[in-house]
Short mmCIF file of C-alpha atoms in Angstrom, two decimals:
data_model
loop_
_atom_site.label_atom_id
_atom_site.label_comp_id
_atom_site.label_asym_id
_atom_site.label_seq_id
_atom_site.Cartn_x
_atom_site.Cartn_y
_atom_site.Cartn_z
CA MET A 260 42.60 45.11 -2.77
CA CYS A 261 43.86 44.40 0.72
CA ARG A 262 42.42 41.23 2.28
CA PHE A 263 41.25 41.47 5.89
CA PRO A 264 40.43 38.65 8.27
CA ALA A 265 37.13 37.05 7.24
CA SER A 266 35.67 36.88 10.71
CA LEU A 267 34.98 40.25 12.28
CA ALA A 268 34.26 38.61 15.62
CA MET A 269 37.70 36.94 15.66
CA SER A 270 39.39 40.27 14.84
CA HIS A 271 37.61 41.91 17.77
CA PHE A 272 38.98 39.14 19.93
CA TYR A 273 42.57 39.83 18.83
CA TRP A 274 42.32 43.60 19.51
CA SER A 275 40.60 43.06 22.86
CA VAL A 276 43.43 40.82 24.03
CA LEU A 277 46.01 43.36 22.87
CA LEU A 278 44.31 46.22 24.72
CA SER A 279 43.91 44.20 27.89
CA LEU A 280 47.61 43.28 27.96
CA TRP A 281 48.89 46.85 27.48
CA PRO A 282 48.81 47.93 31.18
CA LEU A 283 50.65 44.71 32.09
CA LYS A 284 53.36 45.47 29.54
CA GLN A 285 53.62 49.02 30.93
CA THR A 286 54.26 47.66 34.42
CA ILE A 287 56.59 44.75 33.69
CA GLY A 288 58.45 45.95 30.58
CA THR A 289 61.41 44.11 29.17
CA ASN A 290 64.12 42.89 31.61
CA SER A 291 62.10 44.56 34.44
CA ARG A 292 62.93 48.01 33.11
CA ALA A 293 60.28 50.73 33.47
CA VAL A 294 58.81 52.08 30.31
CA PRO A 295 59.24 55.87 30.01
CA PRO A 296 56.04 57.88 30.13
CA PRO A 297 54.68 59.15 26.83
CA GLN A 298 55.72 62.55 25.65
CA GLU A 299 53.38 65.42 26.20
CA GLY A 300 50.84 65.84 23.43
CA ALA A 301 51.42 62.30 22.09
CA ARG A 302 48.75 59.66 22.12
CA SER A 303 49.06 56.73 24.47
CA ALA A 304 49.49 53.24 22.96
CA PRO A 305 45.94 52.09 23.90
CA ALA A 306 44.54 55.20 22.23
CA GLN A 307 46.56 54.46 19.10
CA CYS A 308 45.23 50.88 19.06
CA ARG A 309 41.68 52.13 19.32
CA CYS A 310 42.31 54.52 16.45
CA TRP A 311 43.72 51.76 14.26
CA LEU A 312 40.74 49.58 15.12
CA ARG A 313 38.30 52.32 14.03
CA ARG A 314 40.16 52.78 10.74
CA TRP A 315 40.16 49.01 10.12
CA ARG A 316 36.39 48.75 10.72
CA ALA A 317 35.74 51.60 8.30
CA ALA A 318 37.88 49.93 5.62
CA VAL A 319 36.04 46.61 6.03
CA ALA A 320 32.66 48.32 5.78
CA ALA A 321 33.72 50.17 2.61
CA GLU A 322 34.94 46.97 0.98
CA GLU A 323 31.77 45.04 1.82
CA SER A 324 29.68 47.90 0.46
CA GLY A 325 31.61 47.78 -2.83
CA ARG A 326 31.20 44.02 -3.14
CA ALA A 327 27.47 44.23 -2.46
CA ALA A 328 27.08 46.81 -5.22
CA LEU A 329 28.87 44.51 -7.68
CA ARG A 330 26.66 41.57 -6.73
CA MET A 331 23.36 43.33 -7.33
CA GLU A 332 21.38 41.61 -10.11
CA PRO A 333 18.80 43.39 -12.29
CA LEU A 334 15.26 42.48 -11.32
CA GLN A 335 12.70 41.26 -13.83
CA ASN A 336 10.25 43.87 -12.65
CA GLY A 337 11.59 47.27 -11.61
CA GLY A 338 14.42 48.14 -14.00
CA GLY A 339 17.18 46.93 -11.68
CA SER A 340 17.22 49.85 -9.24
CA PRO A 341 17.24 49.47 -5.46
CA GLU A 342 14.24 51.80 -5.29
CA ALA A 343 12.31 49.57 -7.66
CA ALA A 344 13.34 46.56 -5.64
CA ALA A 345 12.03 48.16 -2.47
CA ALA A 346 8.76 48.95 -4.23
CA SER A 347 8.47 45.40 -5.52
CA GLY A 348 7.91 44.01 -2.06
CA PRO A 349 9.90 42.17 0.60
CA GLU A 350 10.64 39.14 -1.61
CA GLU A 351 12.32 41.22 -4.32
CA LYS A 352 14.04 43.39 -1.76
CA ARG A 353 15.76 40.37 -0.28
CA ARG A 354 17.41 39.71 -3.62
CA TRP A 355 19.35 42.98 -3.19
CA GLU A 356 20.81 42.10 0.17
CA PRO A 357 24.55 41.27 0.27
CA VAL A 358 25.40 37.58 0.29
CA PRO A 359 27.43 36.63 3.40
CA SER A 360 30.98 35.60 2.67
CA TRP A 361 30.54 32.15 4.24
CA ARG A 362 27.82 31.35 1.69
CA ARG A 363 30.15 32.29 -1.19
CA ARG A 364 32.99 30.03 -0.16
CA ARG A 365 33.67 26.88 -2.14
CA SER A 366 34.51 23.57 -0.57
CA SER A 367 37.44 22.92 -2.92
CA SER A 368 40.02 24.82 -4.89
CA GLY A 369 38.42 23.62 -8.12
CA ALA A 370 35.12 25.11 -7.11
CA GLY A 371 36.85 28.33 -6.14
CA ALA A 372 38.56 28.54 -9.52
CA GLU A 373 35.24 28.02 -11.19
CA ALA A 374 33.72 30.84 -9.18
CA ASP A 375 36.62 33.19 -9.90
CA SER A 376 36.43 32.55 -13.62
CA GLY A 377 32.73 33.35 -13.64
CA ALA A 378 31.94 29.97 -15.20
CA GLY A 379 29.47 27.42 -13.79
CA PRO A 380 27.94 24.08 -14.82
CA HIS A 381 25.53 24.23 -17.72
CA PRO A 382 21.87 23.87 -16.63
CA ARG A 383 21.56 20.65 -18.65
CA GLU A 384 24.69 19.30 -17.00
CA ARG A 385 23.24 20.08 -13.59
CA GLY A 386 19.95 18.39 -14.55
CA GLY A 387 21.78 15.33 -15.86
CA SER A 388 23.84 15.14 -12.68
CA VAL A 389 20.70 15.31 -10.54
CA SER A 390 19.02 12.65 -12.68
CA ARG A 391 22.02 10.36 -12.35
CA GLN A 392 22.10 10.90 -8.61
CA ARG A 393 18.42 10.03 -8.35
CA LEU A 394 18.92 6.95 -10.52
CA ASP A 395 21.87 5.80 -8.40
CA SER A 396 19.84 6.41 -5.25
CA LEU A 397 16.94 4.39 -6.68
CA ARG A 398 19.25 1.53 -7.60
CA LYS A 399 20.63 1.43 -4.08
CA SER A 400 17.18 1.57 -2.49
CA ARG A 401 15.53 -1.23 -4.47
CA PRO A 402 16.14 -4.91 -3.68
CA LEU A 403 18.32 -7.15 -5.80
CA PHE A 404 16.67 -9.38 -8.37
CA PRO A 405 14.83 -11.74 -8.40
CA TRP A 406 11.70 -10.24 -6.82
CA PHE A 407 9.31 -12.76 -5.25
CA GLY A 408 6.32 -12.84 -2.93
CA LEU A 409 5.05 -16.07 -1.34
CA ASP A 410 1.73 -17.02 0.24
CA ILE A 411 2.00 -20.51 1.72
CA GLY A 412 -1.57 -21.59 2.44
CA GLY A 413 -3.02 -24.78 3.85
CA THR A 414 -3.81 -26.23 0.41
CA LEU A 415 -1.98 -24.10 -2.18
CA VAL A 416 1.23 -22.10 -2.39
CA LYS A 417 0.85 -18.89 -4.37
CA LEU A 418 3.95 -17.26 -5.81
CA VAL A 419 4.28 -13.85 -7.48
CA TYR A 420 7.35 -13.15 -9.62
CA PHE A 421 8.40 -9.88 -11.29
CA GLU A 422 10.14 -10.30 -14.65
CA PRO A 423 12.11 -7.15 -15.63
CA LYS A 424 11.67 -6.27 -19.30
CA ASP A 425 14.01 -3.26 -19.42
CA ILE A 426 17.32 -5.05 -18.84
CA THR A 427 20.15 -3.10 -20.45
CA ALA A 428 23.02 -4.70 -22.36
CA GLU A 429 25.34 -3.75 -19.50
CA GLU A 430 23.06 -5.41 -16.93
CA GLU A 431 22.72 -8.52 -19.06
CA GLU A 432 26.47 -8.78 -19.36
CA GLU A 433 26.94 -8.43 -15.60
CA GLU A 434 24.00 -10.69 -14.72
CA VAL A 435 25.04 -13.89 -12.98
CA GLU A 436 24.08 -17.25 -14.44
CA ASN A 437 21.94 -18.17 -11.43
CA LEU A 438 19.65 -15.20 -12.02
CA LYS A 439 19.36 -15.91 -15.74
CA SER A 440 18.54 -19.54 -15.02
CA ILE A 441 15.75 -18.68 -12.57
CA ARG A 442 14.18 -16.09 -14.86
CA LYS A 443 14.27 -18.40 -17.87
CA TYR A 444 12.85 -21.32 -15.91
CA LEU A 445 9.91 -19.35 -14.52
CA THR A 446 8.96 -17.40 -17.64
CA SER A 447 9.50 -20.02 -20.34
CA ASN A 448 7.26 -22.65 -18.72
CA VAL A 449 3.56 -22.77 -17.89
CA ALA A 450 3.88 -25.98 -15.87
CA TYR A 451 6.49 -26.99 -13.30
CA GLY A 452 6.78 -30.67 -12.60
CA SER A 453 3.42 -32.42 -12.35
CA THR A 454 1.61 -29.89 -10.14
CA GLY A 455 3.05 -26.39 -10.57
CA ILE A 456 1.04 -24.05 -12.82
CA ARG A 457 1.68 -20.52 -14.10
CA ASP A 458 -1.64 -18.76 -14.66
CA VAL A 459 -0.70 -17.08 -17.92
CA HIS A 460 -4.14 -15.46 -18.30
CA LEU A 461 -3.55 -13.51 -15.06
CA GLU A 462 -0.16 -12.04 -16.05
CA LEU A 463 0.05 -8.27 -15.51
CA LYS A 464 2.07 -6.56 -18.23
CA ASP A 465 4.13 -3.38 -18.36
CA LEU A 466 4.07 -2.55 -14.67
CA THR A 467 6.56 -0.02 -13.29
CA LEU A 468 7.90 -0.84 -9.84
CA CYS A 469 10.89 0.81 -8.13
CA GLY A 470 11.83 2.41 -11.43
CA ARG A 471 11.85 -0.90 -13.33
CA LYS A 472 9.37 -1.95 -16.00
CA GLY A 473 8.28 -5.57 -16.33
CA ASN A 474 5.60 -8.23 -16.06
CA LEU A 475 4.11 -9.81 -12.96
CA HIS A 476 3.66 -13.59 -13.11
CA PHE A 477 1.34 -15.72 -10.97
CA ILE A 478 2.31 -19.29 -10.09
CA ARG A 479 0.67 -21.90 -7.85
CA PHE A 480 1.36 -25.42 -6.65
CA PRO A 481 0.06 -27.69 -3.87
CA THR A 482 1.45 -27.04 -0.42
CA HIS A 483 2.50 -30.68 -0.04
CA ASP A 484 5.09 -30.03 -2.79
CA MET A 485 6.82 -27.30 -0.77
CA PRO A 486 9.88 -29.50 0.05
CA ALA A 487 10.43 -30.03 -3.69
CA PHE A 488 10.19 -26.27 -4.26
CA ILE A 489 12.78 -25.58 -1.56
CA GLN A 490 15.06 -28.23 -3.04
CA MET A 491 14.75 -26.68 -6.50
CA GLY A 492 15.72 -23.30 -5.06
CA SER A 493 18.76 -24.89 -3.46
CA GLU A 494 19.81 -26.54 -6.74
CA LYS A 495 19.54 -23.20 -8.55
CA HIS A 496 21.63 -21.57 -5.78
CA PHE A 497 18.94 -19.05 -4.92
CA SER A 498 20.66 -18.22 -1.63
CA SER A 499 23.59 -16.72 -3.59
CA LEU A 500 21.17 -14.03 -4.82
CA HIS A 501 18.98 -13.54 -1.75
CA THR A 502 19.28 -14.50 1.87
CA THR A 503 15.67 -13.67 2.79
CA LEU A 504 12.26 -14.31 1.23
CA CYS A 505 9.08 -12.40 2.09
CA ALA A 506 6.34 -14.91 2.84
CA THR A 507 2.89 -14.95 4.41
CA GLY A 508 0.34 -17.59 5.34
CA GLY A 509 0.55 -20.35 7.93
CA GLY A 510 3.18 -22.18 5.90
CA ALA A 511 5.63 -19.35 6.47
CA TYR A 512 5.83 -20.65 10.04
CA LYS A 513 5.43 -24.35 9.24
CA PHE A 514 8.24 -24.47 6.66
CA GLU A 515 10.57 -21.89 8.20
CA GLN A 516 13.03 -24.51 9.43
CA ASP A 517 13.02 -26.30 6.06
CA PHE A 518 13.89 -23.08 4.27
CA ARG A 519 16.74 -22.49 6.70
CA THR A 520 18.27 -25.98 6.59
CA MET A 521 17.51 -27.07 3.01
CA GLY A 522 17.63 -23.78 1.17
CA ASP A 523 19.96 -21.70 3.37
CA LEU A 524 17.26 -18.99 3.37
CA GLN A 525 15.56 -16.91 6.02
CA LEU A 526 11.83 -16.17 5.81
CA CYS A 527 10.51 -12.70 6.57
CA LYS A 528 7.13 -13.75 7.98
CA LEU A 529 4.29 -11.32 7.31
CA ASP A 530 0.73 -11.15 8.60
CA GLU A 531 -1.56 -12.76 6.02
CA LEU A 532 -4.50 -10.38 6.52
CA ASP A 533 -2.27 -7.30 6.15
CA CYS A 534 -0.83 -8.77 2.96
CA LEU A 535 -4.30 -9.68 1.68
CA ILE A 536 -5.63 -6.13 1.96
CA LYS A 537 -2.48 -4.54 0.52
CA GLY A 538 -2.60 -6.93 -2.40
CA VAL A 539 -6.28 -6.29 -3.13
CA LEU A 540 -5.88 -2.51 -3.07
CA TYR A 541 -2.73 -2.55 -5.20
CA ILE A 542 -4.04 -4.85 -7.94
CA ASP A 543 -7.30 -2.93 -8.11
CA SER A 544 -5.36 0.35 -8.42
CA VAL A 545 -3.22 -0.81 -11.37
CA GLY A 546 -6.07 -2.64 -13.09
CA PHE A 547 -5.96 -5.78 -15.18
CA ASN A 548 -4.05 -4.85 -18.35
CA GLY A 549 -6.37 -1.98 -19.13
CA HIS A 550 -9.49 -3.73 -17.84
CA SER A 551 -11.25 -3.65 -14.49
CA GLU A 552 -10.04 -6.04 -11.81
CA CYS A 553 -13.42 -6.03 -10.07
CA TYR A 554 -16.66 -7.40 -11.56
CA TYR A 555 -20.15 -8.63 -10.69
CA PHE A 556 -22.86 -10.82 -12.23
CA GLU A 557 -26.13 -9.56 -13.62
CA ASN A 558 -29.02 -12.08 -13.82
CA PRO A 559 -26.80 -14.73 -12.17
CA THR A 560 -29.38 -17.56 -12.17
CA ASP A 561 -30.36 -17.20 -15.82
CA CYS A 562 -27.85 -19.06 -17.97
CA GLU A 563 -28.90 -17.18 -21.10
CA LYS A 564 -29.08 -13.67 -19.64
CA CYS A 565 -26.27 -13.90 -17.09
CA GLN A 566 -23.55 -11.31 -17.73
CA LYS A 567 -20.17 -10.65 -16.15
CA LEU A 568 -19.84 -6.86 -15.89
CA PRO A 569 -16.98 -4.61 -14.67
CA PHE A 570 -17.38 -2.75 -11.39
CA ASN A 571 -15.53 0.44 -10.47
CA LEU A 572 -14.00 -0.01 -7.02
CA GLU A 573 -12.46 3.49 -7.08
CA ASN A 574 -13.94 4.39 -3.68
CA PRO A 575 -13.87 1.00 -1.98
CA TYR A 576 -14.51 1.87 1.66
CA PRO A 577 -16.15 0.46 3.57
CA LEU A 578 -16.23 -3.07 2.23
CA LEU A 579 -16.60 -6.58 3.58
CA LEU A 580 -13.76 -8.79 2.36
CA VAL A 581 -14.53 -12.52 2.37
CA ASN A 582 -11.40 -14.61 1.83
CA ILE A 583 -12.30 -18.20 0.94
CA GLY A 584 -9.28 -20.46 1.05
CA SER A 585 -9.05 -23.74 2.93
CA GLY A 586 -11.11 -21.97 5.59
CA VAL A 587 -12.84 -18.58 5.55
CA SER A 588 -11.94 -15.22 7.10
CA ILE A 589 -14.27 -12.22 6.93
CA LEU A 590 -12.83 -8.72 7.31
CA ALA A 591 -14.52 -5.34 7.63
CA VAL A 592 -12.26 -2.83 5.87
CA TYR A 593 -12.82 0.88 6.64
CA SER A 594 -9.59 2.28 5.17
CA LYS A 595 -6.18 1.15 4.00
CA ASP A 596 -4.90 0.81 7.57
CA ASN A 597 -8.16 0.36 9.45
CA TYR A 598 -9.75 -3.07 9.36
CA LYS A 599 -10.86 -5.84 11.66
CA ARG A 600 -11.53 -9.54 11.39
CA VAL A 601 -15.23 -9.91 12.03
CA THR A 602 -15.48 -13.69 12.02
CA GLY A 603 -14.76 -16.77 9.95
CA THR A 604 -15.68 -20.40 9.48
CA SER A 605 -13.82 -23.68 9.14
CA LEU A 606 -16.14 -24.73 6.32
CA GLY A 607 -14.31 -23.46 3.25
CA GLY A 608 -12.63 -24.63 0.09
CA GLY A 609 -10.70 -27.32 1.91
CA THR A 610 -13.96 -28.73 3.24
CA PHE A 611 -15.49 -28.90 -0.24
CA PHE A 612 -12.47 -30.60 -1.76
CA GLY A 613 -12.00 -33.01 1.15
CA LEU A 614 -15.64 -34.13 1.15
CA CYS A 615 -15.61 -34.55 -2.63
CA CYS A 616 -12.55 -36.78 -2.36
CA LEU A 617 -14.39 -38.94 0.17
CA LEU A 618 -17.75 -39.01 -1.63
CA THR A 619 -16.66 -39.21 -5.26
CA GLY A 620 -13.08 -40.45 -5.32
CA CYS A 621 -11.84 -37.38 -7.23
CA SER A 622 -8.19 -36.42 -6.86
CA THR A 623 -8.02 -32.75 -7.92
CA PHE A 624 -9.97 -29.57 -7.26
CA GLU A 625 -10.56 -29.18 -10.99
CA GLU A 626 -12.03 -32.67 -11.18
CA ALA A 627 -14.33 -31.98 -8.24
CA LEU A 628 -15.66 -28.81 -9.90
CA GLU A 629 -16.14 -30.60 -13.20
CA MET A 630 -18.22 -33.27 -11.50
CA ALA A 631 -20.24 -30.64 -9.64
CA SER A 632 -21.07 -28.86 -12.89
CA LEU A 633 -22.75 -32.05 -14.16
CA GLY A 634 -24.73 -32.91 -11.02
CA ASP A 635 -28.15 -32.10 -9.53
CA SER A 636 -28.09 -31.12 -5.87
CA THR A 637 -31.89 -31.35 -5.45
CA LYS A 638 -31.59 -35.14 -5.46
CA VAL A 639 -29.36 -34.92 -2.40
CA ASP A 640 -30.73 -31.91 -0.47
CA LYS A 641 -34.16 -31.66 1.13
CA LEU A 642 -35.93 -28.50 -0.09
CA VAL A 643 -38.69 -26.38 1.45
CA ARG A 644 -41.17 -27.79 -1.07
CA ASP A 645 -40.23 -31.32 0.02
CA ILE A 646 -41.55 -30.39 3.47
CA TYR A 647 -44.37 -27.92 2.75
CA GLY A 648 -45.32 -29.03 -0.72
CA GLY A 649 -44.54 -25.53 -1.98
CA ASP A 650 -43.49 -22.12 -0.61
CA TYR A 651 -43.53 -21.30 3.09
CA GLU A 652 -45.28 -18.00 2.43
CA ARG A 653 -45.63 -16.79 6.00
CA PHE A 654 -41.87 -16.37 6.34
CA GLY A 655 -41.14 -15.74 2.69
CA LEU A 656 -39.33 -19.02 2.05
CA PRO A 657 -39.56 -20.14 -1.59
CA GLY A 658 -40.08 -23.82 -2.34
CA TRP A 659 -36.70 -24.15 -4.07
CA ALA A 660 -34.74 -23.04 -0.96
CA VAL A 661 -32.67 -25.70 0.77
CA ALA A 662 -34.25 -26.74 4.05
CA SER A 663 -31.69 -29.44 4.88
CA SER A 664 -28.39 -30.04 3.11
CA PHE A 665 -27.97 -33.76 2.30
CA GLY A 666 -31.38 -34.27 3.91
CA ASN A 667 -32.53 -36.78 1.26
CA MET A 668 -29.60 -39.08 2.00
CA MET A 669 -31.46 -40.45 5.01
CA SER A 670 -33.49 -42.49 2.55
CA LYS A 671 -31.86 -45.69 1.28
CA GLU A 672 -33.71 -45.47 -2.02
CA LYS A 673 -32.49 -41.95 -2.69
CA ARG A 674 -28.94 -42.82 -1.69
CA GLU A 675 -28.95 -45.55 -4.29
CA SER A 676 -30.31 -43.23 -6.99
CA VAL A 677 -27.82 -40.36 -6.72
CA SER A 678 -24.64 -40.08 -8.75
CA LYS A 679 -21.19 -38.91 -7.78
CA GLU A 680 -21.86 -35.76 -9.76
CA ASP A 681 -24.99 -35.11 -7.68
CA LEU A 682 -22.98 -35.52 -4.48
CA ALA A 683 -20.27 -33.16 -5.71
CA ARG A 684 -22.89 -30.55 -6.64
CA ALA A 685 -24.64 -30.83 -3.27
CA THR A 686 -21.31 -30.47 -1.47
CA LEU A 687 -20.51 -27.31 -3.42
CA ILE A 688 -23.97 -25.82 -2.77
CA THR A 689 -23.74 -26.63 0.95
CA ILE A 690 -20.38 -24.90 1.44
CA THR A 691 -21.34 -21.92 -0.72
CA ASN A 692 -24.70 -21.36 1.00
CA ASN A 693 -23.04 -21.42 4.41
CA ILE A 694 -20.42 -18.84 3.39
CA GLY A 695 -23.05 -16.60 1.80
CA SER A 696 -25.27 -16.74 4.88
CA ILE A 697 -22.43 -15.75 7.24
CA ALA A 698 -21.26 -12.98 4.89
CA ARG A 699 -24.77 -11.54 4.70
CA MET A 700 -25.16 -11.41 8.48
CA CYS A 701 -21.74 -9.75 8.88
CA ALA A 702 -22.58 -7.13 6.24
CA LEU A 703 -25.84 -6.28 7.99
CA ASN A 704 -24.17 -6.06 11.40
CA GLU A 705 -21.37 -3.82 10.08
CA ASN A 706 -23.77 -1.75 7.92
CA ILE A 707 -21.73 -2.46 4.76
CA ASN A 708 -23.44 -3.02 1.42
CA ARG A 709 -20.47 -4.13 -0.71
CA VAL A 710 -19.14 -7.64 -0.21
CA VAL A 711 -15.96 -8.65 -2.05
CA PHE A 712 -15.25 -12.38 -2.36
CA VAL A 713 -11.68 -13.55 -2.97
CA GLY A 714 -9.69 -16.75 -2.52
CA ASN A 715 -8.75 -19.81 -4.56
CA PHE A 716 -12.04 -21.53 -3.79
CA LEU A 717 -13.48 -19.25 -6.48
CA ARG A 718 -10.86 -20.16 -9.11
CA ILE A 719 -12.73 -21.50 -12.17
CA ASN A 720 -15.72 -21.83 -9.85
CA THR A 721 -18.47 -19.95 -11.68
CA ILE A 722 -21.18 -22.01 -9.97
CA SER A 723 -20.31 -20.68 -6.52
CA MET A 724 -19.83 -17.09 -7.70
CA ARG A 725 -23.21 -16.96 -9.40
CA LEU A 726 -24.87 -18.59 -6.40
CA LEU A 727 -23.29 -16.07 -4.00
CA ALA A 728 -24.32 -13.19 -6.25
CA TYR A 729 -27.92 -14.38 -6.39
CA ALA A 730 -28.21 -15.29 -2.71
CA LEU A 731 -26.92 -11.93 -1.44
CA ASP A 732 -29.14 -9.99 -3.81
CA TYR A 733 -32.25 -12.10 -3.09
CA TRP A 734 -32.07 -12.33 0.69
CA SER A 735 -31.10 -8.66 1.11
CA LYS A 736 -33.82 -7.52 -1.31
CA GLY A 737 -31.21 -5.87 -3.51
CA GLN A 738 -29.34 -4.07 -0.71
CA LEU A 739 -26.15 -6.16 -0.94
CA LYS A 740 -23.96 -6.60 -3.98
CA ALA A 741 -21.51 -9.49 -4.34
CA LEU A 742 -18.27 -8.45 -6.04
CA PHE A 743 -15.41 -10.59 -7.31
CA LEU A 744 -11.78 -10.03 -8.35
CA GLU A 745 -9.91 -11.55 -11.29
CA HIS A 746 -6.79 -12.56 -9.35
CA GLU A 747 -8.86 -14.48 -6.76
CA GLY A 748 -6.27 -16.16 -4.52
CA TYR A 749 -3.05 -14.30 -5.26
CA PHE A 750 -3.54 -11.16 -3.19
CA GLY A 751 -1.64 -12.42 -0.14
CA ALA A 752 1.39 -13.20 -2.31
CA VAL A 753 1.12 -9.76 -3.93
CA GLY A 754 1.10 -8.14 -0.48
CA ALA A 755 4.25 -10.06 0.49
CA PHE A 756 5.86 -9.01 -2.80
CA LEU A 757 5.06 -5.35 -2.11
CA GLU A 758 6.58 -5.66 1.36
CA LEU A 759 9.82 -6.84 -0.26
CA LEU A 760 9.94 -3.65 -2.32
CA ASN A 761 9.02 -1.42 0.62
CA SER A 762 11.60 -2.93 2.96
CA ALA A 763 14.53 -2.30 0.61
#
């Protein structure tokens, strides 16, 4: 079949130019000779052009009509007739419309040959191609290993590390020695030097992040060992794998220059409260290896009946989030992106540990808690019954309530009779009572009845958790519930880790 120009508009342009130039040609002619007038009864040249143009348009229309008829596909409903298609509705009718030529063109000769032969890619081949494209896109979008998140606090550094468990043979062959060395060092040890600890019991297994499956490890060490950590990273040539680390906490600012000069690394500094909330919501959403991340205490003051029970935090908002680290920050959280810092206090975990070091000579947080578990705070604190001889009934104060923390230490005789364990216990009760009192007032002011306590002050600190649970329940007459999370102080590091994945 004869092939005509593809663009009808361009063809119109050619004929229009030809017709417009005809009178000029009639006047000028060739070598300035006049063109003889047309014979009588013959058509003029412009008329002949218009005739040819009409014939050409008719031929194009006939060809397009024939092509459209060949392209018509039988419909699933309607027997394949145009009438049935019209009756099937506008959607089916559109399937009968001719496909414009520009939509049928192929971008390459190979594609055109494929179209002419009537062959196309097999559906499975197309699906595999799409899957490979998505996989390649995912690989490009995710950050390079290793994946870390850092929370550099005033007392402790918390580190979260993702260990991939789906490494292919090809990846393992291409993997550089530096990366293998770091992964082996972090996952094959539970202690690093004299102070670094991997909390194996908190490890989250079989997580899927950015298309990779693996385990999430939780590591901590004292902040004063940060220079040694940076030096270790330099020795393992970490900067050859990453140039930037995502970090939060005050130490992200304090140690920024050390990371740059000693480790050849830049720190992406993130807001610690943003990271805290993101970390809490994420860990609660994935759960704790099939168990609930959130829990509470029932009968907290009864050693025999006290139970640790799971709590479903599926609809968490609003909640009061009390983060007890070296100091304390209290946040009112109304949604994922809507929160405010209500208040805080300087009397936190750092205060407890510092006072215990002064009063008892202990050297570690674990030692201070062990001493507190063996002590009796009533020998140190002055109670309501020490003043009233019993309950202060008019204002509902029970005799066992603390009227004055360390109030008995004004007496020389009582100072001489107390033990270091008693002092450690009184210090713990003092700090915990103060935090609980502030949290209760904030919850009442914000009209929130769920209070979630997090932070490393609560690590292995059952005494404080049970005291907070009892105090909130007792003083609110059952209106407030104290909730706790298994990963206590790691949520800021988790939030920084998530930011690394989101920024890729």
